[in-house]
mmCIF file of C-alpha atoms in Angstrom:
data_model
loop_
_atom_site.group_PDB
_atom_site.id
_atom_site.type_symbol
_atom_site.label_atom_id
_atom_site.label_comp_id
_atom_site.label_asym_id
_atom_site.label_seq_id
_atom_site.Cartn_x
_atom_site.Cartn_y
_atom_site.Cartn_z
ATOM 1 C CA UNK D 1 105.904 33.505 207.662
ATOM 2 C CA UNK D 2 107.372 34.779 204.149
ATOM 3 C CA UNK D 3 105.529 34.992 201.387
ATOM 4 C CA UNK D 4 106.239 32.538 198.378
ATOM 5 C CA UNK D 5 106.145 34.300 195.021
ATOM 6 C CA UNK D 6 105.292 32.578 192.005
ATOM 7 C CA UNK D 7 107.346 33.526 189.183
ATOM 8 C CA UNK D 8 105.310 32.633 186.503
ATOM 9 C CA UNK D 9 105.224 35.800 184.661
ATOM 10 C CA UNK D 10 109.466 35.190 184.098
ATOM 11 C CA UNK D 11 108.590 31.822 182.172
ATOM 12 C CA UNK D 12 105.503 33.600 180.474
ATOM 13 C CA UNK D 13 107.096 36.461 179.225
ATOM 14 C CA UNK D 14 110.667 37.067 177.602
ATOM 15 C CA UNK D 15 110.986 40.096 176.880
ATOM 16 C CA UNK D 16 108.585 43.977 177.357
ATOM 17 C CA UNK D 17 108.056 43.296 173.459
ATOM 18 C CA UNK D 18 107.109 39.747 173.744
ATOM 19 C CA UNK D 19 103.245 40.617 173.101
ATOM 20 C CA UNK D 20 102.322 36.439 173.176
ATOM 21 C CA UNK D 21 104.005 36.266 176.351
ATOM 22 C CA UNK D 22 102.410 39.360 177.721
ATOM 23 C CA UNK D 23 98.651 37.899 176.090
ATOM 24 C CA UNK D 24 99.881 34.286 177.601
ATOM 25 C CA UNK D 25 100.248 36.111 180.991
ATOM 26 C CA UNK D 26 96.588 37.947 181.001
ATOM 27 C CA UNK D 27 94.844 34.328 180.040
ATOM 28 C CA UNK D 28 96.658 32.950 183.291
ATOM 29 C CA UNK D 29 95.444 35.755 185.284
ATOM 30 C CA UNK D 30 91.735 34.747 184.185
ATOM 31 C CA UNK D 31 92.770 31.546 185.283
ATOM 32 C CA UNK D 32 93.696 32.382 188.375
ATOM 33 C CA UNK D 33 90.452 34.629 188.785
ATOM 34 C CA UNK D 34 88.444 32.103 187.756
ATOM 35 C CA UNK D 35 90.143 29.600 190.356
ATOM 36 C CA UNK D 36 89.979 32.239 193.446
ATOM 37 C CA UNK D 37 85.777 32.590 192.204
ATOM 38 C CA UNK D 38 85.311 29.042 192.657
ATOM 39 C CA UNK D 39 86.874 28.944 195.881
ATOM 40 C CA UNK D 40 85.090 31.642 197.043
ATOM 41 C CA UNK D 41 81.941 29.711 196.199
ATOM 42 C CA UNK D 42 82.834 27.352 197.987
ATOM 43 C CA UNK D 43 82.826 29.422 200.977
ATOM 44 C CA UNK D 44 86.755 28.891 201.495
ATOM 45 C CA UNK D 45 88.812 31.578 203.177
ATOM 46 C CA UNK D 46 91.489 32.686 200.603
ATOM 47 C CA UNK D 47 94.858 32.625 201.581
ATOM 48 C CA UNK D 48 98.322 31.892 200.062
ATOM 49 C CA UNK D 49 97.890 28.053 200.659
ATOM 50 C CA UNK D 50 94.490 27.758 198.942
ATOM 51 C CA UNK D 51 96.338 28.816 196.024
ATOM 52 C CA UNK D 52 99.528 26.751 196.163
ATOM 53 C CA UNK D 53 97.975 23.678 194.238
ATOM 54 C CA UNK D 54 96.700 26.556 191.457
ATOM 55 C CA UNK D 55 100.646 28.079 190.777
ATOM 56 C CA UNK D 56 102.024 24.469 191.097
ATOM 57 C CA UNK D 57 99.691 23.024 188.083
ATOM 58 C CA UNK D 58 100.191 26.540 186.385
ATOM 59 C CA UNK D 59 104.134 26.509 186.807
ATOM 60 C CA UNK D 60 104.188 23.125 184.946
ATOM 61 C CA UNK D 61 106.360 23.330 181.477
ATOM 62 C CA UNK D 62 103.015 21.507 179.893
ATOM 63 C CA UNK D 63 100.661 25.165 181.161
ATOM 64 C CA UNK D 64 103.196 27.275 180.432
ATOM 65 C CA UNK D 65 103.456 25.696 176.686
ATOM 66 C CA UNK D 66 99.348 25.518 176.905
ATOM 67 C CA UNK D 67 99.262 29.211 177.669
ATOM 68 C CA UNK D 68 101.331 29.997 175.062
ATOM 69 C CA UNK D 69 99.544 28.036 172.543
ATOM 70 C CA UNK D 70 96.313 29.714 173.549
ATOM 71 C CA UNK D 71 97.871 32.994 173.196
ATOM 72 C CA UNK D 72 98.781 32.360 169.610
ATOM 73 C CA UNK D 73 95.135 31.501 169.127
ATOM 74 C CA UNK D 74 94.406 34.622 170.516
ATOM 75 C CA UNK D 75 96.696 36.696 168.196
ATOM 76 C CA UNK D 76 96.077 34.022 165.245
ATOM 77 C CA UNK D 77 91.955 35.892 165.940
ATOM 78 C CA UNK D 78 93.102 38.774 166.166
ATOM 79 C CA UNK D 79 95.212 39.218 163.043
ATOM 80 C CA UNK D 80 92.489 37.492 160.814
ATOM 81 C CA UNK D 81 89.770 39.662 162.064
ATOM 82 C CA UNK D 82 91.872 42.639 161.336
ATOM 83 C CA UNK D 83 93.115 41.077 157.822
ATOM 84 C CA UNK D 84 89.730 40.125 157.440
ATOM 85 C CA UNK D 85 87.956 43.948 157.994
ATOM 86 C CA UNK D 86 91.097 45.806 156.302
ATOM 87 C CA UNK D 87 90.099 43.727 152.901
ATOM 88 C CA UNK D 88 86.450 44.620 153.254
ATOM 89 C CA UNK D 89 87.032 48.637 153.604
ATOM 90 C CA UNK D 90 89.633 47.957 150.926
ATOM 91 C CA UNK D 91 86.846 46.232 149.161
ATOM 92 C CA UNK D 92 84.075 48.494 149.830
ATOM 93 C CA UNK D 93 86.414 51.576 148.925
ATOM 94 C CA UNK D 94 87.373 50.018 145.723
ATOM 95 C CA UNK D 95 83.790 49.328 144.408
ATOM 96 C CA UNK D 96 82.526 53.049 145.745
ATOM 97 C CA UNK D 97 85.729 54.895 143.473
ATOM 98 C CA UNK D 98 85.096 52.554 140.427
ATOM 99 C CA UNK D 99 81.261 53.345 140.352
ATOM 100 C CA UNK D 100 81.624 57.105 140.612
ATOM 101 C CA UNK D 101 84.688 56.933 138.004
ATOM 102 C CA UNK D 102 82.223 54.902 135.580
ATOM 103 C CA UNK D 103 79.773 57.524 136.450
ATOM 104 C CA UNK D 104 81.854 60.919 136.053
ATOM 105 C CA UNK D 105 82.954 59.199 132.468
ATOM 106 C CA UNK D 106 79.313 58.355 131.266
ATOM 107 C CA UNK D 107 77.922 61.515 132.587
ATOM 108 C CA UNK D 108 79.462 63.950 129.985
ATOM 109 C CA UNK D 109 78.458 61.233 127.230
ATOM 110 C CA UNK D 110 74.723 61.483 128.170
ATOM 111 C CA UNK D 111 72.387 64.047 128.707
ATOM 112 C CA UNK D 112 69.425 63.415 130.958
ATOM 113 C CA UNK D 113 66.066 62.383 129.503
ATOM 114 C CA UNK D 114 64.050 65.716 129.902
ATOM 115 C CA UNK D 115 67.002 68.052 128.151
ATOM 116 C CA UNK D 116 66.721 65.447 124.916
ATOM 117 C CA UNK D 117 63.017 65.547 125.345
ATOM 118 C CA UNK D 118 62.824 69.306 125.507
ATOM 119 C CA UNK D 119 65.315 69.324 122.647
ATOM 120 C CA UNK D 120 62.545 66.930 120.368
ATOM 121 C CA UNK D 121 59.904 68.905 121.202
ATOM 122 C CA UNK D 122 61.366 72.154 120.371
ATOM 123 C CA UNK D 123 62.206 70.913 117.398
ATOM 124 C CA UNK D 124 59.542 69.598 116.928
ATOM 125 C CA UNK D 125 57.557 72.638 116.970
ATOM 126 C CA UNK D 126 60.085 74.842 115.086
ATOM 127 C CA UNK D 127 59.499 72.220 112.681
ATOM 128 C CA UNK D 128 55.962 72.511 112.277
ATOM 129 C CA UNK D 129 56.162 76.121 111.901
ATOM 130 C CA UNK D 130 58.390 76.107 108.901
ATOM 131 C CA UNK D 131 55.746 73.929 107.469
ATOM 132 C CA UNK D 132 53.022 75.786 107.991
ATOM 133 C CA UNK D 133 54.339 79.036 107.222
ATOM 134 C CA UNK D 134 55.591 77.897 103.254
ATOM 135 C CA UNK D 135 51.990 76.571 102.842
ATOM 136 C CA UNK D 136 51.139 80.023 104.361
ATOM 137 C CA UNK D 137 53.152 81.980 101.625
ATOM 138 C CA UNK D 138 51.579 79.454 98.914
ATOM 139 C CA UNK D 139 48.445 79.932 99.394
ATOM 140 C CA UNK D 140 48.088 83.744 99.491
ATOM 141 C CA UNK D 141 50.669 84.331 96.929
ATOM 142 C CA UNK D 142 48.550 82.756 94.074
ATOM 143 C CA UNK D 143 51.292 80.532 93.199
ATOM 144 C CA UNK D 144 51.087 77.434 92.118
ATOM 145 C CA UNK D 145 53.778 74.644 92.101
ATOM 146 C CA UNK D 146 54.139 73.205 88.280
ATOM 147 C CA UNK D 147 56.190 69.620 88.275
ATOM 148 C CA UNK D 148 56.938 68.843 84.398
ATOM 149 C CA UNK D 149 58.683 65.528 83.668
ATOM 150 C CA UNK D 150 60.466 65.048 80.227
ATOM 151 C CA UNK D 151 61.318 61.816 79.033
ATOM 152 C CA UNK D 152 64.870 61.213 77.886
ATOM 153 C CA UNK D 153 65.103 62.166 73.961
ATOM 154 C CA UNK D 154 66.483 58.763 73.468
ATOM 155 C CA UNK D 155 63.330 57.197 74.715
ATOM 156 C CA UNK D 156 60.653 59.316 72.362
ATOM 157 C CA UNK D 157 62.678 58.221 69.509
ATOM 158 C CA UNK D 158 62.126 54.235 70.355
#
C-alpha cells in the first residue's frame, strides 16, 4: 500500500520567504496535533486513514484561506507588540535623557543648600566681628563720635 501525501504545505507556503505562509503552516500543524490528541483519547489506533478526513477538511480552499487569515492575526500581534514595546523604550529613553539634561543645566545654576548656608553663616560671623571690633577701637581710644547738623543759611535767614 503507498502512502498518500498531503501537499498542504505547497498551497500554504509560496515561497522560503513567505513568513505568513510558513506561520499559516505551523498553526495547521497544531491542528493536526491537536486532531491526532483527540483521537488518541479516544483510544483509536492512528494510522494514515484516521487522518484522511483531517487533510481532506484542511486541503479545502476555505482552511487554507482560514489559515492564512489566522496567520496574519498572528503577525498583525506580533508587529503591534513589537511597535508597541519599541515606543515605550523610545519613551522611557526619551524622558530619562531630558531629565538628566534639565538636571546637568540647573546644576551649575544652583549650589546646594549647606554651601549657601555655610556661606551666610560665615558671613555672618565675619560680620559680627567687624562690628565688634570698631566698637572695640571706640571705646579704648577715648574717642567720641560728634554728629553736627547745620541748617541751610537760607533757612536761618527766614
Amino acid at each position: 500500500m503507498s502512502k498518500k501525501f498531503n501537499y498542504i504545505y505547497e498551497k500554504l507556503v509560496d515561497d522560503k520567504n513567505d513568513i505568513i505562509g510558513h506561520i499559516a503552516y505551523s498553526i495547521y500543524k497544531q491542528d493536526k496535533i491537536d486532531y491526532i490528541t483527540s483521537k488518541k483519547e479516544e483510544n483509536l489506533e492512528i494510522k494514515n486513514k484516521i487522518l484522511i478526513p483531517f487533510h481532506e477538511i484542511s486541503s479545502t480552499a476555505s482552511s487554507i484561506e482560514a489559515y492564512k487569515i489566522k496567520a496574519e492575526i498572528v503577525m498583525q500581534a506580533f508587529f503591534e507588540n513589537t511597535i508597541s514595546e519599541i515606543y515605550s523604550d523610545i519613551e522611557k529613553e526619551t524622558k530619562e535623557n531630558y531629565t538628566q539634561l534639565i538636571k546637568d543645566t540647573i546644576k551649575p545654576l544652583t549650589s546646594g543648600f549647606w554651601k549657601s548656608f555655610w556661606a551666610g553663616l560665615l558671613s555672618a560671623f565675619i560680620f559680627a566681628l567687624v562690628i565688634a571690633a570698631i566698637a572695640f577701637i571706640l571705646q579704648f581710644q577715648n574717642s567720641t563720635i560728634n554728629v553736627t547738623v547745620d541748617k541751610n543759611k537760607t533757612e536761618k535767614n527766614n
